[in-house]
Structures are given as C-alpha cells and as structure tokens.
mmCIF file of C-alpha atoms in Angstrom:
data_model
loop_
_atom_site.group_PDB
_atom_site.id
_atom_site.type_symbol
_atom_site.label_atom_id
_atom_site.label_comp_id
_atom_site.label_asym_id
_atom_site.label_seq_id
_atom_site.Cartn_x
_atom_site.Cartn_y
_atom_site.Cartn_z
ATOM 1 C CA LEU Y 1 -143.925 11.764 32.013
ATOM 2 C CA SER Y 2 -140.262 12.861 32.060
ATOM 3 C CA LEU Y 3 -141.035 15.727 29.615
ATOM 4 C CA VAL Y 4 -143.759 17.010 32.087
ATOM 5 C CA GLY Y 5 -141.477 16.557 34.945
ATOM 6 C CA LEU Y 6 -138.661 18.411 33.099
ATOM 7 C CA THR Y 7 -141.086 21.274 32.325
ATOM 8 C CA LEU Y 8 -142.382 21.377 35.774
ATOM 9 C CA LEU Y 9 -138.833 21.743 37.098
ATOM 10 C CA GLN Y 10 -137.858 24.401 34.704
ATOM 11 C CA LEU Y 11 -141.078 26.259 35.783
ATOM 12 C CA PHE Y 12 -140.180 25.820 39.523
ATOM 13 C CA ALA Y 13 -136.505 27.039 38.851
ATOM 14 C CA ILE Y 14 -137.900 30.140 37.047
ATOM 15 C CA ILE Y 15 -139.805 31.044 39.967
ATOM 16 C CA ILE Y 16 -137.177 30.496 42.552
ATOM 17 C CA PHE Y 17 -135.039 32.954 40.498
ATOM 18 C CA LEU Y 18 -137.875 35.630 40.344
ATOM 19 C CA LYS Y 19 -138.459 35.506 44.078
ATOM 20 C CA GLY Y 20 -134.458 35.371 44.888
ATOM 21 C CA PHE Y 21 -132.152 37.274 42.517
ATOM 22 C CA LEU Y 22 -134.980 39.770 41.262
ATOM 23 C CA LEU Y 23 -136.319 40.999 44.617
ATOM 24 C CA THR Y 24 -138.659 43.764 44.688
ATOM 25 C CA ARG Y 25 -138.805 45.823 48.002
ATOM 26 C CA GLN Y 26 -142.168 46.818 49.649
ATOM 27 C CA THR Y 27 -142.618 50.411 50.188
ATOM 28 C CA LEU Y 28 -144.120 51.785 53.594
ATOM 29 C CA ASP Y 29 -146.221 54.861 53.163
ATOM 30 C CA LEU Y 30 -145.105 56.239 56.706
ATOM 31 C CA LYS Y 31 -143.581 59.489 57.217
ATOM 32 C CA GLY Y 32 -140.511 60.575 59.487
ATOM 33 C CA ARG Y 33 -141.355 62.984 62.459
ATOM 34 C CA HIS Y 34 -139.674 66.003 64.150
ATOM 35 C CA TYR Y 35 -138.469 64.971 67.575
ATOM 36 C CA ASP Y 36 -136.779 67.699 70.135
ATOM 37 C CA ALA Y 37 -133.276 66.876 70.283
ATOM 38 C CA TRP Y 38 -133.386 67.075 74.030
ATOM 39 C CA GLU Y 39 -136.247 64.821 74.487
ATOM 40 C CA ARG Y 40 -134.574 62.034 72.608
ATOM 41 C CA PHE Y 41 -131.131 62.876 73.951
ATOM 42 C CA PRO Y 42 -131.400 64.106 77.346
ATOM 43 C CA LEU Y 43 -127.815 63.531 78.484
ATOM 44 C CA GLN Y 44 -127.058 66.980 77.995
ATOM 45 C CA ASN Y 45 -130.211 68.856 78.565
ATOM 46 C CA PRO Y 46 -128.943 72.137 80.194
ATOM 47 C CA GLY Y 47 -131.529 71.698 82.978
ATOM 48 C CA HIS Y 48 -130.590 68.274 83.718
ATOM 49 C CA PRO Y 49 -126.654 68.057 83.541
ATOM 50 C CA SER Y 50 -125.339 64.656 82.570
ATOM 51 C CA PRO Y 51 -123.330 62.659 84.968
ATOM 52 C CA LEU Y 52 -121.351 61.293 81.962
ATOM 53 C CA SER Y 53 -119.085 64.339 81.026
ATOM 54 C CA ASN Y 54 -117.568 62.586 78.254
ATOM 55 C CA ILE Y 55 -120.690 62.778 76.125
ATOM 56 C CA ASN Y 56 -121.020 65.946 74.002
ATOM 57 C CA ILE Y 57 -124.071 66.713 72.033
ATOM 58 C CA SER Y 58 -123.756 69.433 69.554
ATOM 59 C CA THR Y 59 -126.661 71.365 67.497
ATOM 60 C CA ARG Y 60 -126.289 73.951 64.705
ATOM 61 C CA GLN Y 61 -128.711 76.694 63.102
ATOM 62 C CA PRO Y 62 -130.395 75.047 60.065
ATOM 63 C CA PHE Y 63 -129.367 76.663 56.638
ATOM 64 C CA GLU Y 64 -131.822 78.789 55.220
ATOM 65 C CA ARG Y 65 -131.034 77.942 51.450
ATOM 66 C CA LEU Y 66 -129.824 74.743 49.655
ATOM 67 C CA ILE Y 67 -128.448 74.424 46.162
ATOM 68 C CA ILE Y 68 -127.779 70.899 45.044
ATOM 69 C CA ILE Y 69 -125.548 70.392 41.757
ATOM 70 C CA LEU Y 70 -125.832 66.874 40.485
ATOM 71 C CA ILE Y 71 -123.325 66.184 37.962
ATOM 72 C CA ASP Y 72 -124.266 62.819 36.218
ATOM 73 C CA ALA Y 73 -121.590 60.332 36.328
ATOM 74 C CA LEU Y 74 -119.012 62.649 38.106
ATOM 75 C CA ARG Y 75 -116.268 60.010 39.096
ATOM 76 C CA PHE Y 76 -114.028 60.701 41.837
ATOM 77 C CA ASP Y 77 -111.006 61.243 40.166
ATOM 78 C CA PHE Y 78 -112.343 63.781 38.114
ATOM 79 C CA VAL Y 79 -112.419 66.283 40.712
ATOM 80 C CA THR Y 80 -109.276 65.554 42.882
ATOM 81 C CA PRO Y 81 -105.783 66.752 41.899
ATOM 82 C CA LEU Y 82 -103.901 63.539 40.326
ATOM 83 C CA PRO Y 83 -100.667 63.340 38.197
ATOM 84 C CA GLN Y 84 -101.184 62.671 34.431
ATOM 85 C CA THR Y 85 -99.575 59.469 33.364
ATOM 86 C CA SER Y 86 -100.744 59.382 29.878
ATOM 87 C CA PRO Y 87 -101.859 62.146 27.220
ATOM 88 C CA ASP Y 88 -105.291 60.750 26.977
ATOM 89 C CA GLN Y 89 -106.189 61.361 30.326
ATOM 90 C CA HIS Y 90 -108.357 64.139 29.298
ATOM 91 C CA TYR Y 91 -110.644 63.891 32.712
ATOM 92 C CA LEU Y 92 -107.753 64.615 35.114
ATOM 93 C CA ASN Y 93 -107.519 68.104 36.768
ATOM 94 C CA GLN Y 94 -110.045 69.779 34.993
ATOM 95 C CA VAL Y 95 -112.260 70.812 37.921
ATOM 96 C CA PRO Y 96 -109.364 72.632 40.190
ATOM 97 C CA ILE Y 97 -111.998 74.831 42.125
ATOM 98 C CA ILE Y 98 -112.817 72.092 44.456
ATOM 99 C CA HIS Y 99 -109.199 71.600 45.407
ATOM 100 C CA HIS Y 100 -108.571 75.214 45.783
ATOM 101 C CA LEU Y 101 -111.715 75.571 48.242
ATOM 102 C CA GLN Y 102 -110.519 72.853 50.242
ATOM 103 C CA GLU Y 103 -106.997 74.534 50.457
ATOM 104 C CA THR Y 104 -108.446 78.032 51.305
ATOM 105 C CA GLN Y 105 -111.279 77.052 53.378
ATOM 106 C CA PRO Y 106 -110.782 73.618 54.950
ATOM 107 C CA SER Y 107 -113.408 73.829 57.511
ATOM 108 C CA ALA Y 108 -116.151 75.144 55.207
ATOM 109 C CA SER Y 109 -115.673 72.519 52.279
ATOM 110 C CA LEU Y 110 -115.754 68.822 52.441
ATOM 111 C CA LEU Y 111 -114.682 66.388 49.917
ATOM 112 C CA PHE Y 112 -115.870 62.694 50.028
ATOM 113 C CA GLN Y 113 -115.661 59.752 47.851
ATOM 114 C CA PHE Y 114 -119.088 58.768 47.205
ATOM 115 C CA ARG Y 115 -120.014 55.030 46.772
ATOM 116 C CA ALA Y 116 -123.083 54.095 45.101
ATOM 117 C CA ASP Y 117 -125.000 50.932 45.380
ATOM 118 C CA PRO Y 118 -125.102 48.701 42.062
ATOM 119 C CA PRO Y 119 -126.748 48.953 39.692
ATOM 120 C CA THR Y 120 -126.201 52.389 38.756
ATOM 121 C CA THR Y 121 -128.944 53.485 36.479
ATOM 122 C CA THR Y 122 -129.790 57.275 36.902
ATOM 123 C CA MET Y 123 -133.415 56.587 38.232
ATOM 124 C CA GLN Y 124 -132.208 54.173 41.014
ATOM 125 C CA ARG Y 125 -129.607 56.346 42.236
ATOM 126 C CA VAL Y 126 -131.785 59.645 42.442
ATOM 127 C CA LYS Y 127 -134.288 57.512 44.214
ATOM 128 C CA GLY Y 128 -131.636 56.114 46.500
ATOM 129 C CA LEU Y 129 -130.272 59.530 47.012
ATOM 130 C CA MET Y 130 -133.699 61.216 48.194
ATOM 131 C CA THR Y 131 -134.807 58.205 50.205
ATOM 132 C CA GLY Y 132 -131.873 56.853 51.836
ATOM 133 C CA SER Y 133 -132.889 53.476 50.720
ATOM 134 C CA LEU Y 134 -130.751 50.737 48.601
ATOM 135 C CA PRO Y 135 -132.085 49.588 45.086
ATOM 136 C CA THR Y 136 -133.107 46.207 43.790
ATOM 137 C CA PHE Y 137 -131.885 44.860 40.505
ATOM 138 C CA ILE Y 138 -135.212 44.350 39.173
ATOM 139 C CA ASP Y 139 -135.683 48.308 39.509
ATOM 140 C CA ALA Y 140 -133.017 48.695 36.701
ATOM 141 C CA GLY Y 141 -135.843 47.659 34.150
ATOM 142 C CA THR Y 142 -137.933 50.885 35.216
ATOM 143 C CA ASN Y 143 -135.151 53.335 34.266
ATOM 144 C CA PHE Y 144 -136.787 54.301 31.138
ATOM 145 C CA ALA Y 145 -140.306 54.597 32.674
ATOM 146 C CA SER Y 146 -139.850 56.257 36.168
ATOM 147 C CA SER Y 147 -142.890 56.196 38.230
ATOM 148 C CA ALA Y 148 -143.549 58.349 41.315
ATOM 149 C CA VAL Y 149 -141.672 57.422 44.627
ATOM 150 C CA GLY Y 150 -144.564 56.273 47.042
ATOM 151 C CA GLU Y 151 -142.322 56.004 50.090
ATOM 152 C CA ASP Y 152 -140.917 58.924 52.455
ATOM 153 C CA HIS Y 153 -138.219 60.953 50.926
ATOM 154 C CA VAL Y 154 -136.123 64.023 51.836
ATOM 155 C CA LEU Y 155 -137.588 66.361 49.070
ATOM 156 C CA ARG Y 156 -141.200 65.758 50.742
ATOM 157 C CA HIS Y 157 -139.912 67.471 53.984
ATOM 158 C CA VAL Y 158 -137.893 69.870 52.172
ATOM 159 C CA SER Y 159 -140.945 71.269 50.309
ATOM 160 C CA GLN Y 160 -142.868 71.299 53.647
ATOM 161 C CA LYS Y 161 -140.145 73.814 55.126
ATOM 162 C CA TYR Y 162 -139.003 75.692 51.897
ATOM 163 C CA LYS Y 163 -141.666 76.978 49.445
ATOM 164 C CA GLU Y 164 -139.644 78.534 46.714
ATOM 165 C CA ILE Y 165 -137.983 75.409 45.197
ATOM 166 C CA TYR Y 166 -136.627 75.600 41.665
ATOM 167 C CA PHE Y 167 -135.372 72.786 39.566
ATOM 168 C CA MET Y 168 -133.385 72.331 36.229
ATOM 169 C CA GLY Y 169 -132.171 69.448 34.378
ATOM 170 C CA ASP Y 170 -132.906 65.639 33.854
ATOM 171 C CA ASP Y 171 -136.591 64.863 34.157
ATOM 172 C CA THR Y 172 -136.221 61.702 36.167
ATOM 173 C CA TRP Y 173 -136.663 63.928 38.941
ATOM 174 C CA VAL Y 174 -139.838 65.358 38.154
ATOM 175 C CA ASN Y 175 -141.429 61.709 37.159
ATOM 176 C CA LEU Y 176 -140.185 60.497 40.854
ATOM 177 C CA PHE Y 177 -141.453 63.481 42.767
ATOM 178 C CA PRO Y 178 -144.103 65.134 40.912
ATOM 179 C CA GLU Y 179 -145.746 66.550 44.230
ATOM 180 C CA THR Y 180 -142.509 68.563 44.729
ATOM 181 C CA PHE Y 181 -141.803 69.801 41.288
ATOM 182 C CA ASP Y 182 -145.517 70.642 40.471
ATOM 183 C CA ARG Y 183 -144.697 74.554 39.425
ATOM 184 C CA GLU Y 184 -144.457 75.073 35.835
ATOM 185 C CA ASN Y 185 -142.542 78.621 36.420
ATOM 186 C CA ARG Y 186 -140.133 76.619 38.746
ATOM 187 C CA THR Y 187 -139.404 73.600 37.042
ATOM 188 C CA PHE Y 188 -137.551 73.228 33.934
ATOM 189 C CA ALA Y 189 -136.826 69.580 32.886
ATOM 190 C CA SER Y 190 -135.435 68.156 29.862
ATOM 191 C CA ASP Y 191 -135.203 64.888 28.167
ATOM 192 C CA SER Y 192 -132.321 62.762 29.570
ATOM 193 C CA PHE Y 193 -131.951 60.170 26.841
ATOM 194 C CA LYS Y 194 -130.369 62.118 23.863
ATOM 195 C CA MET Y 195 -127.088 60.558 24.528
ATOM 196 C CA PHE Y 196 -125.235 62.310 21.595
ATOM 197 C CA ASP Y 197 -126.292 65.685 22.705
ATOM 198 C CA LEU Y 198 -123.775 66.878 25.169
ATOM 199 C CA ASP Y 199 -124.875 70.534 25.597
ATOM 200 C CA THR Y 200 -128.628 71.195 25.146
ATOM 201 C CA VAL Y 201 -129.566 70.037 28.424
ATOM 202 C CA ASP Y 202 -126.597 71.769 30.288
ATOM 203 C CA ASN Y 203 -127.223 75.028 28.309
ATOM 204 C CA ARG Y 204 -130.844 75.060 29.128
ATOM 205 C CA ILE Y 205 -130.080 74.710 32.753
ATOM 206 C CA LEU Y 206 -127.761 77.859 32.878
ATOM 207 C CA SER Y 207 -130.062 79.759 31.075
ATOM 208 C CA HIS Y 208 -132.336 79.272 34.112
ATOM 209 C CA LEU Y 209 -129.983 78.973 37.011
ATOM 210 C CA TRP Y 210 -128.013 82.317 36.433
ATOM 211 C CA PRO Y 211 -131.041 84.609 36.267
ATOM 212 C CA LEU Y 212 -132.056 82.810 39.598
ATOM 213 C CA MET Y 213 -128.830 83.164 41.277
ATOM 214 C CA GLU Y 214 -127.690 86.509 40.140
ATOM 215 C CA GLN Y 215 -130.992 88.715 39.332
ATOM 216 C CA GLY Y 216 -132.348 88.946 42.563
ATOM 217 C CA VAL Y 217 -135.026 86.383 42.162
ATOM 218 C CA SER Y 218 -136.486 85.095 45.498
ATOM 219 C CA TRP Y 219 -135.377 81.153 46.017
ATOM 220 C CA GLU Y 220 -134.737 78.681 48.963
ATOM 221 C CA VAL Y 221 -133.864 75.447 47.264
ATOM 222 C CA ALA Y 222 -132.238 75.176 43.671
ATOM 223 C CA ILE Y 223 -131.740 71.609 42.234
ATOM 224 C CA ALA Y 224 -129.973 71.392 38.622
ATOM 225 C CA HIS Y 225 -129.232 67.849 37.327
ATOM 226 C CA PHE Y 226 -126.323 68.315 34.729
ATOM 227 C CA LEU Y 227 -126.171 65.476 31.880
ATOM 228 C CA GLY Y 228 -122.931 66.450 29.587
ATOM 229 C CA VAL Y 229 -120.463 64.696 31.330
ATOM 230 C CA ASP Y 230 -122.534 61.468 31.323
ATOM 231 C CA HIS Y 231 -123.489 61.859 27.813
ATOM 232 C CA CYS Y 232 -119.817 62.386 26.863
ATOM 233 C CA GLY Y 233 -118.867 59.403 28.764
ATOM 234 C CA HIS Y 234 -121.343 57.208 26.673
ATOM 235 C CA THR Y 235 -120.552 58.683 23.555
ATOM 236 C CA TYR Y 236 -116.667 59.028 23.690
ATOM 237 C CA GLY Y 237 -115.431 57.670 26.899
ATOM 238 C CA PRO Y 238 -113.563 59.532 29.597
ATOM 239 C CA SER Y 239 -110.226 59.816 27.591
ATOM 240 C CA HIS Y 240 -111.518 62.137 25.186
ATOM 241 C CA PRO Y 241 -110.956 66.148 24.545
ATOM 242 C CA ASN Y 242 -114.915 66.373 24.729
ATOM 243 C CA MET Y 243 -114.616 65.103 28.501
ATOM 244 C CA ALA Y 244 -111.793 67.672 29.282
ATOM 245 C CA ARG Y 245 -114.342 70.635 27.677
ATOM 246 C CA LYS Y 246 -117.311 69.484 29.632
ATOM 247 C CA LEU Y 247 -115.544 68.955 33.026
ATOM 248 C CA LYS Y 248 -113.984 72.822 32.425
ATOM 249 C CA GLU Y 249 -117.449 73.969 31.830
ATOM 250 C CA MET Y 250 -118.596 72.499 35.094
ATOM 251 C CA ASN Y 251 -115.697 73.887 37.049
ATOM 252 C CA THR Y 252 -116.438 77.348 35.694
ATOM 253 C CA VAL Y 253 -120.102 76.885 36.564
ATOM 254 C CA LEU Y 254 -118.687 76.058 40.230
ATOM 255 C CA GLU Y 255 -116.589 79.203 40.170
ATOM 256 C CA ARG Y 256 -119.408 81.211 39.460
ATOM 257 C CA LEU Y 257 -121.686 79.575 42.058
ATOM 258 C CA VAL Y 258 -119.603 79.646 45.066
ATOM 259 C CA LYS Y 259 -119.694 83.460 44.460
ATOM 260 C CA GLN Y 260 -123.632 83.178 45.521
ATOM 261 C CA VAL Y 261 -122.953 81.035 48.699
ATOM 262 C CA ASP Y 262 -122.983 83.001 51.917
ATOM 263 C CA GLN Y 263 -123.297 81.588 55.779
ATOM 264 C CA ASP Y 264 -126.947 80.677 55.120
ATOM 265 C CA THR Y 265 -126.693 78.672 52.120
ATOM 266 C CA LEU Y 266 -125.440 75.091 51.680
ATOM 267 C CA LEU Y 267 -124.159 74.069 48.357
ATOM 268 C CA VAL Y 268 -124.269 70.211 47.547
ATOM 269 C CA VAL Y 269 -122.016 69.167 44.488
ATOM 270 C CA MET Y 270 -122.013 65.451 43.832
ATOM 271 C CA GLY Y 271 -122.163 62.811 41.354
ATOM 272 C CA ASP Y 272 -125.064 59.775 41.164
ATOM 273 C CA HIS Y 273 -122.640 57.064 39.843
ATOM 274 C CA GLY Y 274 -118.921 57.058 38.089
ATOM 275 C CA MET Y 275 -118.252 55.553 34.753
ATOM 276 C CA SER Y 276 -116.074 52.702 33.391
ATOM 277 C CA VAL Y 277 -113.025 53.403 31.254
ATOM 278 C CA GLU Y 278 -115.058 52.742 28.439
ATOM 279 C CA GLY Y 279 -117.798 55.539 29.645
ATOM 280 C CA ASP Y 280 -120.615 53.145 30.929
ATOM 281 C CA HIS Y 281 -122.000 52.457 34.315
ATOM 282 C CA GLY Y 282 -123.769 49.686 35.831
ATOM 283 C CA GLY Y 283 -121.864 48.470 38.989
ATOM 284 C CA GLU Y 284 -119.095 45.893 37.879
ATOM 285 C CA SER Y 285 -116.091 48.269 38.881
ATOM 286 C CA VAL Y 286 -114.948 50.654 41.217
ATOM 287 C CA GLU Y 287 -114.732 53.500 38.872
ATOM 288 C CA GLU Y 288 -118.652 53.037 38.092
ATOM 289 C CA LEU Y 289 -119.634 53.050 41.843
ATOM 290 C CA MET Y 290 -117.358 55.727 43.088
ATOM 291 C CA SER Y 291 -118.450 59.439 42.444
ATOM 292 C CA ALA Y 292 -117.834 62.606 44.569
ATOM 293 C CA LEU Y 293 -119.548 64.327 47.181
ATOM 294 C CA PHE Y 294 -118.415 68.104 47.747
ATOM 295 C CA LEU Y 295 -120.053 70.229 50.688
ATOM 296 C CA TYR Y 296 -119.449 74.073 50.858
ATOM 297 C CA SER Y 297 -120.803 76.842 52.751
ATOM 298 C CA GLY Y 298 -119.931 80.404 53.823
ATOM 299 C CA ARG Y 299 -119.813 79.183 57.337
ATOM 300 C CA ASN Y 300 -117.709 76.200 59.077
ATOM 301 C CA LEU Y 301 -119.194 72.826 58.189
ATOM 302 C CA THR Y 302 -117.189 70.737 60.736
ATOM 303 C CA LEU Y 303 -117.803 71.601 64.483
ATOM 304 C CA SER Y 304 -113.899 70.820 65.235
ATOM 305 C CA GLY Y 305 -110.761 71.884 63.526
ATOM 306 C CA GLU Y 306 -109.900 68.345 62.444
ATOM 307 C CA ARG Y 307 -111.599 65.800 60.402
ATOM 308 C CA LEU Y 308 -111.759 62.640 62.813
ATOM 309 C CA GLY Y 309 -108.108 62.420 62.444
ATOM 310 C CA TYR Y 310 -108.252 61.536 58.559
ATOM 311 C CA ASP Y 311 -105.180 61.693 56.775
ATOM 312 C CA PRO Y 312 -105.954 65.081 54.675
ATOM 313 C CA SER Y 313 -104.406 63.333 51.495
ATOM 314 C CA GLN Y 314 -106.987 60.330 51.810
ATOM 315 C CA HIS Y 315 -110.628 61.501 51.074
ATOM 316 C CA PRO Y 316 -113.216 59.482 53.592
ATOM 317 C CA ILE Y 317 -115.624 57.114 51.535
ATOM 318 C CA VAL Y 318 -119.044 57.563 52.456
ATOM 319 C CA SER Y 319 -122.333 55.583 51.440
ATOM 320 C CA GLN Y 320 -124.845 57.520 49.443
ATOM 321 C CA ILE Y 321 -127.527 56.496 51.662
ATOM 322 C CA ASN Y 322 -125.676 58.688 54.194
ATOM 323 C CA LEU Y 323 -126.899 62.049 51.976
ATOM 324 C CA VAL Y 324 -130.365 62.014 53.285
ATOM 325 C CA PRO Y 325 -129.953 61.967 57.065
ATOM 326 C CA THR Y 326 -126.938 64.268 56.573
ATOM 327 C CA LEU Y 327 -129.248 66.761 54.597
ATOM 328 C CA SER Y 328 -132.025 66.260 57.067
ATOM 329 C CA TYR Y 329 -129.731 67.457 59.903
ATOM 330 C CA LEU Y 330 -128.030 70.183 58.404
ATOM 331 C CA LEU Y 331 -131.512 71.629 57.075
ATOM 332 C CA GLY Y 332 -133.539 70.757 60.332
ATOM 333 C CA ILE Y 333 -136.082 68.551 58.937
ATOM 334 C CA PRO Y 334 -137.350 64.965 59.675
ATOM 335 C CA ILE Y 335 -135.249 62.256 58.580
ATOM 336 C CA PRO Y 336 -137.417 60.087 55.891
ATOM 337 C CA PHE Y 337 -139.011 56.916 57.693
ATOM 338 C CA GLY Y 338 -137.275 54.336 55.180
ATOM 339 C CA ASN Y 339 -133.637 55.938 55.351
ATOM 340 C CA LEU Y 340 -131.156 53.341 56.023
ATOM 341 C CA GLY Y 341 -128.230 55.582 56.219
ATOM 342 C CA ALA Y 342 -126.291 57.537 58.827
ATOM 343 C CA ILE Y 343 -125.155 61.112 59.657
ATOM 344 C CA ILE Y 344 -121.786 61.816 57.886
ATOM 345 C CA PRO Y 345 -119.708 61.950 61.221
ATOM 346 C CA ASP Y 346 -117.193 64.691 59.850
ATOM 347 C CA ILE Y 347 -120.430 67.136 59.743
#
C-alpha cells in the first residue's frame, strides 16, 4: 500500500509541476483593428477644443518603407563605445557607425538597451518581437521545430499595407510566418543551425540585400536576419578575433545601408538576445538578456529636442515587447491584439 501511495504521490507531483512551471499559453485568434485617433482620444480634436490645455496629442506621417536588420546575439556593449580593459575584448568598439549617427544626427537616431524575456532561444525571441507577447519555458522545446504563429502579429498587418516584402536570413521567420513570406522570388531563407559556419548565411543575405537596395528594385519592406555573430559566440565566444571580424562586417553593412535611408524610410537594427561570457544564451545573466535596439531615419524620430530628460551617457532600457506597438505607431497600422507592450515614449 505504501508503494502504491508513493507512486500516486509522485504522479501527482509531476502533474502539478507540468501544470505549474511548464505553463502553456492559450492563443487568441483575434485581430487588432484600426481606430481613428480622434475618435478614441477626442481631447485635442480640432473641432472640439479640450478644456485640459496641458494634454497634447501628436501624430506623425507613417513611414512608407521599413528595413529591419536583426543581428542575432547583438549584445548591447557590442554597439556602444566603451574603454577596453583587456586585450582579449575583441567585441568592443567594432560598430562605431551607431555612435557616429547619434553624435551627428541625435534627433534621427535612437539607441536603447533592449531587454529580452527569458528563455532566449531564437524562435521565442522572433515570435515575441513580432507579437508583443511573453514566452513560456515549455516553448523552448520547439526551438528546433518552429510552427506557424496562430495569434495576431505585426507582420500580418504589415503585409496588408505593404505588398513588396523581402526576407533574407534565418529560416525561423518563414516557419513562424509562412503566410507573410510566401513568395519564392522575395524570400531567401537559410538553415540557422550550422553553428560552425560564420559566413555562409550572412554572405547569402548580402548577395540579395545589395541588389535590392542599390539597383532600383521596387520594395517596401526588407527584413534581414544575420547569424554570424551568434554562431561566432557559440563557436569561439565573444573574446575572439573572429568576433571582431564579424562585428566589423556588420558595421560595414550598416554604413552602406544608412546611405539608402531617406525621410520616408525607417531603419531598425536590433538583436534578439545577448550572449554570456562563454558565448551562449539562455537567460541566466544580464549579458544574455540585454541586446541593442537602434532606430534611424532621414527625418526626426523624436517630436521634441530632448529624450525625456535622459542623461545622454545612459541609454534607456526598453522591453522587447515594446517594439510591436512602436512599429505599429510609426507605420500607421493596427497594434496586434495580444500585444502586451507599450509605445516607446521617446518616439
């Protein structure tokens, strides 16, 4: 009897564990809708002046074109200038273009510390970045077999407004959003799990990106997911000469890319997660959770001359779930229904 009782107790404990720690999240097949700003927030309706003079609502012209550059495992200290204290810190000061744009065009370029929610497998991060939702730990098991996202996501609304959408890089995006990337002549996905290969995926991206940007091809949205930095971290760690090489390559890409950004184009450069001192990522340390988010355009991104009084030497921390409503606002599209984030207040 005691053995039977112990077995039942163990089974009960396993069930409690599965229902508790390994949470699953029910998705809702509901879509975000477009609302008229003055209908929802009538305080500053031009036809009905507000008695509350201290409330100000600002609107902006949506961007006509969008470039998203996702550099996998782009840790925040990879892109901001820092003093080198050790000769093996090969990851420092290799992407100076971002600091240069901040110095020369401060109102048109914004840099944030981009905090991910653990765990930080690429599938979970891409899904969270596009839906504005939080992952569960059991989702990590599906990182190697991504299935299509069933809930509302920002790419669904992007594809309803913009018709010429190009994708290059990590095939996780195609598995998650097959209805968006369904054109073979505009989708150039690559296998993402060849960890010892630092260059093949990135070179294939560039072979499609530069003709698209520089040879008069008609496009509205371009998304590129580079893998070399992440693979270098897994293979060699951040403190290796190959990391300096890959980051310099990304700097060259961005230097060339910003020349294609005009007043109607928004450039988003971001990481999906960081990496540990060993080059891995899961969610145990700040280095693994903190990546970078950089926004740039040919016109001002801030509506005022100040960034909410921030010390310019300190970069604000924003959650990754805030990307979805911010992009929706800048592009003039509905916010996905299940989004949990908020518009980045600097915008």
